[in-house]
Amino acid sequence: MFYFVSQGVSIAFAAGASPGPFTSFLIGRTLAQGWRKSIILAITPIITDIPIVIVVLLILKQFPPELIRVIQLVGGLYLLWIAYGSWRQFKAGNTSFKPEAASDGESTARTLAQGAVMGWVSPGPYIFWATINGPLLIQGLNQSVLMGLAFLVAFYGTFIAILCLYVLVFDRLRRIDERVTKGIFLVTLVVMVLFGLRLIGQGIGIISA
């Protein structure tokens, strides 16, 4: 069991430390809404991964390149749409970075829905489960259900803890100086746009994966 637990923890640390569209979205929402509304995003990977894991466990092979390109194109467009919407709210003054205004802004349900959709239209989770987590989960389940569950609990427990840490750290940052917070927020928007453009470029074949 130690092998599967250690593998789950190690992979979760690697995934949590790697910058990505969802991490940028999580940080941006935390800066704009505070931890109370953003902490729910930490469970988004569980929601998005359930159907992905089922599909991967049923076929467990590399997805056709054409399917990956479609997912990349859709995911890139969705990231640009989210970034544009956040930019419009920022320019209109609808985004408050003051701690006492944490209850304003988008609803928690909408924030969670945006995070879930972002996971479903991003190619990362599909490739991740097809190439890394999927084979390890199958290996554990072949030994016993307990081994498979140990791997899942170790992975998601660690990954969610890292996401919660992001939320708490950047919630503290929003209490320092509103100008600094706005600057970091705009950086997250730029990062989301760059990720979106990169996915679109990969989807139409002008950028290699």
PDB file of C-alpha atoms in Angstrom:
ATOM      1  CA  MET A   1       0.000   0.000   0.000  1.00  0.00           C
ATOM      2  CA  PHE A   2       2.890   2.356   0.752  1.00  0.00           C
ATOM      3  CA  TYR A   3       3.914   2.237  -2.905  1.00  0.00           C
ATOM      4  CA  PHE A   4       0.531   3.455  -4.155  1.00  0.00           C
ATOM      5  CA  VAL A   5       0.198   6.079  -1.413  1.00  0.00           C
ATOM      6  CA  SER A   6       3.679   7.445  -2.113  1.00  0.00           C
ATOM      7  CA  GLN A   7       2.977   7.478  -5.852  1.00  0.00           C
ATOM      8  CA  GLY A   8      -0.289   9.341  -5.323  1.00  0.00           C
ATOM      9  CA  VAL A   9       1.330  11.949  -3.083  1.00  0.00           C
ATOM     10  CA  SER A  10       4.323  12.446  -5.400  1.00  0.00           C
ATOM     11  CA  ILE A  11       2.198  12.853  -8.531  1.00  0.00           C
ATOM     12  CA  ALA A  12      -0.150  15.239  -6.723  1.00  0.00           C
ATOM     13  CA  PHE A  13       2.769  17.430  -5.637  1.00  0.00           C
ATOM     14  CA  ALA A  14       4.082  17.516  -9.196  1.00  0.00           C
ATOM     15  CA  ALA A  15       0.643  18.369 -10.585  1.00  0.00           C
ATOM     16  CA  GLY A  16      -0.011  21.017  -7.942  1.00  0.00           C
ATOM     17  CA  ALA A  17       3.332  22.712  -8.466  1.00  0.00           C
ATOM     18  CA  SER A  18       2.934  22.870 -12.251  1.00  0.00           C
ATOM     19  CA  PRO A  19       1.410  26.130 -13.529  1.00  0.00           C
ATOM     20  CA  GLY A  20      -1.686  25.711 -15.649  1.00  0.00           C
ATOM     21  CA  PRO A  21      -4.957  27.320 -16.737  1.00  0.00           C
ATOM     22  CA  PHE A  22      -6.896  26.064 -13.723  1.00  0.00           C
ATOM     23  CA  THR A  23      -4.280  27.315 -11.256  1.00  0.00           C
ATOM     24  CA  SER A  24      -4.391  30.757 -12.873  1.00  0.00           C
ATOM     25  CA  PHE A  25      -8.192  30.710 -12.720  1.00  0.00           C
ATOM     26  CA  LEU A  26      -8.116  29.657  -9.051  1.00  0.00           C
ATOM     27  CA  ILE A  27      -5.700  32.440  -8.118  1.00  0.00           C
ATOM     28  CA  GLY A  28      -7.676  35.028 -10.069  1.00  0.00           C
ATOM     29  CA  ARG A  29     -10.958  34.043  -8.422  1.00  0.00           C
ATOM     30  CA  THR A  30      -9.329  34.135  -4.987  1.00  0.00           C
ATOM     31  CA  LEU A  31      -7.963  37.633  -5.558  1.00  0.00           C
ATOM     32  CA  ALA A  32     -11.328  38.852  -6.825  1.00  0.00           C
ATOM     33  CA  GLN A  33     -13.694  37.047  -4.437  1.00  0.00           C
ATOM     34  CA  GLY A  34     -11.734  35.944  -1.385  1.00  0.00           C
ATOM     35  CA  TRP A  35     -11.261  32.481   0.059  1.00  0.00           C
ATOM     36  CA  ARG A  36     -14.867  31.870   1.126  1.00  0.00           C
ATOM     37  CA  LYS A  37     -16.126  31.731  -2.453  1.00  0.00           C
ATOM     38  CA  SER A  38     -12.959  30.357  -4.022  1.00  0.00           C
ATOM     39  CA  ILE A  39     -12.174  27.466  -1.666  1.00  0.00           C
ATOM     40  CA  ILE A  40     -14.957  25.433  -3.293  1.00  0.00           C
ATOM     41  CA  LEU A  41     -12.840  25.348  -6.465  1.00  0.00           C
ATOM     42  CA  ALA A  42     -10.409  23.023  -4.689  1.00  0.00           C
ATOM     43  CA  ILE A  43     -12.846  20.121  -5.145  1.00  0.00           C
ATOM     44  CA  THR A  44     -13.308  20.848  -8.853  1.00  0.00           C
ATOM     45  CA  PRO A  45     -10.777  18.184  -9.943  1.00  0.00           C
ATOM     46  CA  ILE A  46     -12.878  15.469  -8.309  1.00  0.00           C
ATOM     47  CA  ILE A  47     -16.008  16.650 -10.135  1.00  0.00           C
ATOM     48  CA  THR A  48     -14.302  16.940 -13.509  1.00  0.00           C
ATOM     49  CA  ASP A  49     -12.246  13.759 -13.206  1.00  0.00           C
ATOM     50  CA  ILE A  50     -15.108  11.330 -12.479  1.00  0.00           C
ATOM     51  CA  PRO A  51     -16.321  11.013 -16.101  1.00  0.00           C
ATOM     52  CA  ILE A  52     -12.754  11.301 -17.393  1.00  0.00           C
ATOM     53  CA  VAL A  53     -11.561   8.438 -15.179  1.00  0.00           C
ATOM     54  CA  ILE A  54     -14.483   6.262 -16.283  1.00  0.00           C
ATOM     55  CA  VAL A  55     -13.704   6.852 -19.957  1.00  0.00           C
ATOM     56  CA  VAL A  56      -9.978   6.291 -19.474  1.00  0.00           C
ATOM     57  CA  LEU A  57     -10.483   3.091 -17.484  1.00  0.00           C
ATOM     58  CA  LEU A  58     -12.762   1.739 -20.204  1.00  0.00           C
ATOM     59  CA  ILE A  59     -10.367   2.337 -23.095  1.00  0.00           C
ATOM     60  CA  LEU A  60      -7.040   3.210 -21.401  1.00  0.00           C
ATOM     61  CA  LYS A  61      -5.095   4.157 -24.480  1.00  0.00           C
ATOM     62  CA  GLN A  62      -3.845   7.271 -26.162  1.00  0.00           C
ATOM     63  CA  PHE A  63      -6.715   9.328 -27.467  1.00  0.00           C
ATOM     64  CA  PRO A  64      -6.767   9.890 -31.252  1.00  0.00           C
ATOM     65  CA  PRO A  65      -4.770  13.006 -32.202  1.00  0.00           C
ATOM     66  CA  GLU A  66      -7.854  14.465 -33.869  1.00  0.00           C
ATOM     67  CA  LEU A  67      -9.832  14.280 -30.612  1.00  0.00           C
ATOM     68  CA  ILE A  68      -7.006  15.909 -28.675  1.00  0.00           C
ATOM     69  CA  ARG A  69      -6.871  18.760 -31.193  1.00  0.00           C
ATOM     70  CA  VAL A  70     -10.609  19.367 -30.896  1.00  0.00           C
ATOM     71  CA  ILE A  71     -10.356  19.433 -27.082  1.00  0.00           C
ATOM     72  CA  GLN A  72      -7.388  21.814 -27.303  1.00  0.00           C
ATOM     73  CA  LEU A  73      -9.252  24.163 -29.639  1.00  0.00           C
ATOM     74  CA  VAL A  74     -12.413  24.209 -27.509  1.00  0.00           C
ATOM     75  CA  GLY A  75     -10.404  24.565 -24.307  1.00  0.00           C
ATOM     76  CA  GLY A  76      -8.382  27.451 -25.706  1.00  0.00           C
ATOM     77  CA  LEU A  77     -11.492  29.315 -26.821  1.00  0.00           C
ATOM     78  CA  TYR A  78     -13.115  28.761 -23.417  1.00  0.00           C
ATOM     79  CA  LEU A  79     -10.057  30.125 -21.609  1.00  0.00           C
ATOM     80  CA  LEU A  80     -10.127  33.249 -23.776  1.00  0.00           C
ATOM     81  CA  TRP A  81     -13.839  33.660 -23.054  1.00  0.00           C
ATOM     82  CA  ILE A  82     -13.282  33.386 -19.281  1.00  0.00           C
ATOM     83  CA  ALA A  83     -10.358  35.828 -19.421  1.00  0.00           C
ATOM     84  CA  TYR A  84     -12.373  38.297 -21.509  1.00  0.00           C
ATOM     85  CA  GLY A  85     -15.318  38.121 -19.109  1.00  0.00           C
ATOM     86  CA  SER A  86     -13.035  38.733 -16.128  1.00  0.00           C
ATOM     87  CA  TRP A  87     -11.385  41.648 -17.945  1.00  0.00           C
ATOM     88  CA  ARG A  88     -14.766  43.246 -18.700  1.00  0.00           C
ATOM     89  CA  GLN A  89     -15.800  42.970 -15.046  1.00  0.00           C
ATOM     90  CA  PHE A  90     -12.457  44.454 -14.004  1.00  0.00           C
ATOM     91  CA  LYS A  91     -12.762  47.412 -16.404  1.00  0.00           C
ATOM     92  CA  ALA A  92     -16.378  48.031 -15.387  1.00  0.00           C
ATOM     93  CA  GLY A  93     -15.360  48.182 -11.728  1.00  0.00           C
ATOM     94  CA  ASN A  94     -17.478  45.148 -10.842  1.00  0.00           C
ATOM     95  CA  THR A  95     -14.510  43.308  -9.353  1.00  0.00           C
ATOM     96  CA  SER A  96     -13.632  44.436  -5.844  1.00  0.00           C
ATOM     97  CA  PHE A  97     -10.301  43.450  -4.333  1.00  0.00           C
ATOM     98  CA  LYS A  98     -11.142  44.639  -0.846  1.00  0.00           C
ATOM     99  CA  PRO A  99     -11.398  41.903   1.817  1.00  0.00           C
ATOM    100  CA  GLU A 100     -14.661  43.281   3.157  1.00  0.00           C
ATOM    101  CA  ALA A 101     -16.235  42.910  -0.301  1.00  0.00           C
ATOM    102  CA  ALA A 102     -15.599  39.169  -0.529  1.00  0.00           C
ATOM    103  CA  SER A 103     -19.307  38.410  -0.472  1.00  0.00           C
ATOM    104  CA  ASP A 104     -19.891  40.359  -3.702  1.00  0.00           C
ATOM    105  CA  GLY A 105     -19.292  39.221  -7.267  1.00  0.00           C
ATOM    106  CA  GLU A 106     -20.140  35.959  -8.942  1.00  0.00           C
ATOM    107  CA  SER A 107     -22.076  33.260  -7.130  1.00  0.00           C
ATOM    108  CA  THR A 108     -20.234  30.274  -5.709  1.00  0.00           C
ATOM    109  CA  ALA A 109     -22.217  27.932  -7.962  1.00  0.00           C
ATOM    110  CA  ARG A 110     -21.214  29.846 -11.078  1.00  0.00           C
ATOM    111  CA  THR A 111     -17.573  29.897 -10.036  1.00  0.00           C
ATOM    112  CA  LEU A 112     -17.652  26.129  -9.456  1.00  0.00           C
ATOM    113  CA  ALA A 113     -19.385  25.574 -12.806  1.00  0.00           C
ATOM    114  CA  GLN A 114     -16.742  27.617 -14.620  1.00  0.00           C
ATOM    115  CA  GLY A 115     -13.982  25.594 -12.970  1.00  0.00           C
ATOM    116  CA  ALA A 116     -15.671  22.308 -13.892  1.00  0.00           C
ATOM    117  CA  VAL A 117     -16.181  23.282 -17.528  1.00  0.00           C
ATOM    118  CA  MET A 118     -12.561  24.409 -17.703  1.00  0.00           C
ATOM    119  CA  GLY A 119     -11.494  20.915 -16.644  1.00  0.00           C
ATOM    120  CA  TRP A 120     -13.743  19.155 -19.143  1.00  0.00           C
ATOM    121  CA  VAL A 121     -12.624  21.219 -22.141  1.00  0.00           C
ATOM    122  CA  SER A 122      -8.914  21.049 -21.290  1.00  0.00           C
ATOM    123  CA  PRO A 123      -6.862  18.197 -22.804  1.00  0.00           C
ATOM    124  CA  GLY A 124      -4.580  17.976 -19.764  1.00  0.00           C
ATOM    125  CA  PRO A 125      -6.790  15.803 -17.512  1.00  0.00           C
ATOM    126  CA  TYR A 126      -7.521  13.339 -20.338  1.00  0.00           C
ATOM    127  CA  ILE A 127      -3.863  12.904 -21.245  1.00  0.00           C
ATOM    128  CA  PHE A 128      -2.846  12.874 -17.561  1.00  0.00           C
ATOM    129  CA  TRP A 129      -5.233  10.053 -16.702  1.00  0.00           C
ATOM    130  CA  ALA A 130      -4.551   8.099 -19.883  1.00  0.00           C
ATOM    131  CA  THR A 131      -0.777   8.139 -19.439  1.00  0.00           C
ATOM    132  CA  ILE A 132       0.034   8.544 -15.726  1.00  0.00           C
ATOM    133  CA  ASN A 133      -2.743   8.093 -13.190  1.00  0.00           C
ATOM    134  CA  GLY A 134      -4.833   5.616 -15.182  1.00  0.00           C
ATOM    135  CA  PRO A 135      -2.204   2.855 -15.423  1.00  0.00           C
ATOM    136  CA  LEU A 136      -1.300   3.280 -11.744  1.00  0.00           C
ATOM    137  CA  LEU A 137      -4.945   3.060 -10.705  1.00  0.00           C
ATOM    138  CA  ILE A 138      -5.419  -0.075 -12.823  1.00  0.00           C
ATOM    139  CA  GLN A 139      -2.294  -1.574 -11.270  1.00  0.00           C
ATOM    140  CA  GLY A 140      -3.635  -0.907  -7.789  1.00  0.00           C
ATOM    141  CA  LEU A 141      -7.110  -2.242  -8.552  1.00  0.00           C
ATOM    142  CA  ASN A 142      -5.583  -5.416  -9.999  1.00  0.00           C
ATOM    143  CA  GLN A 143      -4.082  -6.088  -6.576  1.00  0.00           C
ATOM    144  CA  SER A 144      -7.136  -5.075  -4.542  1.00  0.00           C
ATOM    145  CA  VAL A 145      -9.818  -2.423  -4.361  1.00  0.00           C
ATOM    146  CA  LEU A 146      -8.122  -1.119  -1.207  1.00  0.00           C
ATOM    147  CA  MET A 147      -4.895  -0.438  -3.113  1.00  0.00           C
ATOM    148  CA  GLY A 148      -6.759   1.478  -5.798  1.00  0.00           C
ATOM    149  CA  LEU A 149      -8.622   3.523  -3.204  1.00  0.00           C
ATOM    150  CA  ALA A 150      -5.380   4.222  -1.328  1.00  0.00           C
ATOM    151  CA  PHE A 151      -3.895   5.682  -4.503  1.00  0.00           C
ATOM    152  CA  LEU A 152      -6.964   7.849  -5.197  1.00  0.00           C
ATOM    153  CA  VAL A 153      -7.205   9.145  -1.618  1.00  0.00           C
ATOM    154  CA  ALA A 154      -3.483   9.941  -1.500  1.00  0.00           C
ATOM    155  CA  PHE A 155      -3.580  11.733  -4.851  1.00  0.00           C
ATOM    156  CA  TYR A 156      -6.736  13.782  -4.359  1.00  0.00           C
ATOM    157  CA  GLY A 157      -6.085  14.453  -0.677  1.00  0.00           C
ATOM    158  CA  THR A 158      -2.678  15.928  -1.463  1.00  0.00           C
ATOM    159  CA  PHE A 159      -3.796  17.764  -4.607  1.00  0.00           C
ATOM    160  CA  ILE A 160      -6.808  19.372  -2.925  1.00  0.00           C
ATOM    161  CA  ALA A 161      -4.634  20.394   0.041  1.00  0.00           C
ATOM    162  CA  ILE A 162      -2.231  22.153  -2.350  1.00  0.00           C
ATOM    163  CA  LEU A 163      -5.110  23.974  -4.065  1.00  0.00           C
ATOM    164  CA  CYS A 164      -6.467  25.074  -0.675  1.00  0.00           C
ATOM    165  CA  LEU A 165      -3.007  26.383   0.201  1.00  0.00           C
ATOM    166  CA  TYR A 166      -3.011  28.470  -2.997  1.00  0.00           C
ATOM    167  CA  VAL A 167      -6.372  29.939  -2.003  1.00  0.00           C
ATOM    168  CA  LEU A 168      -5.273  30.829   1.529  1.00  0.00           C
ATOM    169  CA  VAL A 169      -1.949  32.341   0.418  1.00  0.00           C
ATOM    170  CA  PHE A 170      -3.456  34.552  -2.277  1.00  0.00           C
ATOM    171  CA  ASP A 171      -6.355  35.516  -0.035  1.00  0.00           C
ATOM    172  CA  ARG A 172      -3.733  36.943   2.317  1.00  0.00           C
ATOM    173  CA  LEU A 173      -2.084  38.821  -0.543  1.00  0.00           C
ATOM    174  CA  ARG A 174      -5.322  40.626  -1.378  1.00  0.00           C
ATOM    175  CA  ARG A 175      -5.202  42.204   2.102  1.00  0.00           C
ATOM    176  CA  ILE A 176      -1.847  43.925   1.551  1.00  0.00           C
ATOM    177  CA  ASP A 177      -2.257  46.568  -1.146  1.00  0.00           C
ATOM    178  CA  GLU A 178      -5.118  46.784  -3.629  1.00  0.00           C
ATOM    179  CA  ARG A 179      -2.759  47.945  -6.385  1.00  0.00           C
ATOM    180  CA  VAL A 180      -0.559  44.885  -5.891  1.00  0.00           C
ATOM    181  CA  THR A 181      -3.616  42.640  -5.881  1.00  0.00           C
ATOM    182  CA  LYS A 182      -4.913  44.192  -9.100  1.00  0.00           C
ATOM    183  CA  GLY A 183      -1.515  43.693 -10.696  1.00  0.00           C
ATOM    184  CA  ILE A 184      -1.414  40.004  -9.762  1.00  0.00           C
ATOM    185  CA  PHE A 185      -4.999  39.595 -10.977  1.00  0.00           C
ATOM    186  CA  LEU A 186      -4.107  41.090 -14.362  1.00  0.00           C
ATOM    187  CA  VAL A 187      -1.088  38.781 -14.573  1.00  0.00           C
ATOM    188  CA  THR A 188      -3.382  35.775 -14.064  1.00  0.00           C
ATOM    189  CA  LEU A 189      -5.569  37.047 -16.922  1.00  0.00           C
ATOM    190  CA  VAL A 190      -2.525  37.371 -19.185  1.00  0.00           C
ATOM    191  CA  VAL A 191      -1.418  33.846 -18.247  1.00  0.00           C
ATOM    192  CA  MET A 192      -4.900  32.499 -19.041  1.00  0.00           C
ATOM    193  CA  VAL A 193      -4.843  34.265 -22.427  1.00  0.00           C
ATOM    194  CA  LEU A 194      -1.405  32.807 -23.207  1.00  0.00           C
ATOM    195  CA  PHE A 195      -2.545  29.314 -22.235  1.00  0.00           C
ATOM    196  CA  GLY A 196      -5.675  29.784 -24.342  1.00  0.00           C
ATOM    197  CA  LEU A 197      -3.719  30.946 -27.396  1.00  0.00           C
ATOM    198  CA  ARG A 198      -1.267  28.075 -26.950  1.00  0.00           C
ATOM    199  CA  LEU A 199      -4.101  25.524 -26.849  1.00  0.00           C
ATOM    200  CA  ILE A 200      -5.695  27.059 -29.941  1.00  0.00           C
ATOM    201  CA  GLY A 201      -2.335  26.986 -31.727  1.00  0.00           C
ATOM    202  CA  GLN A 202      -1.912  23.316 -30.834  1.00  0.00           C
ATOM    203  CA  GLY A 203      -5.474  22.582 -31.885  1.00  0.00           C
ATOM    204  CA  ILE A 204      -5.041  24.030 -35.371  1.00  0.00           C
ATOM    205  CA  GLY A 205      -1.548  22.581 -35.708  1.00  0.00           C
ATOM    206  CA  ILE A 206       0.647  25.687 -35.785  1.00  0.00           C
ATOM    207  CA  ILE A 207       2.225  24.963 -32.384  1.00  0.00           C
ATOM    208  CA  SER A 208       3.677  21.598 -31.414  1.00  0.00           C
ATOM    209  CA  ALA A 209       2.513  20.030 -28.151  1.00  0.00           C
TER     210      ALA A 209
END
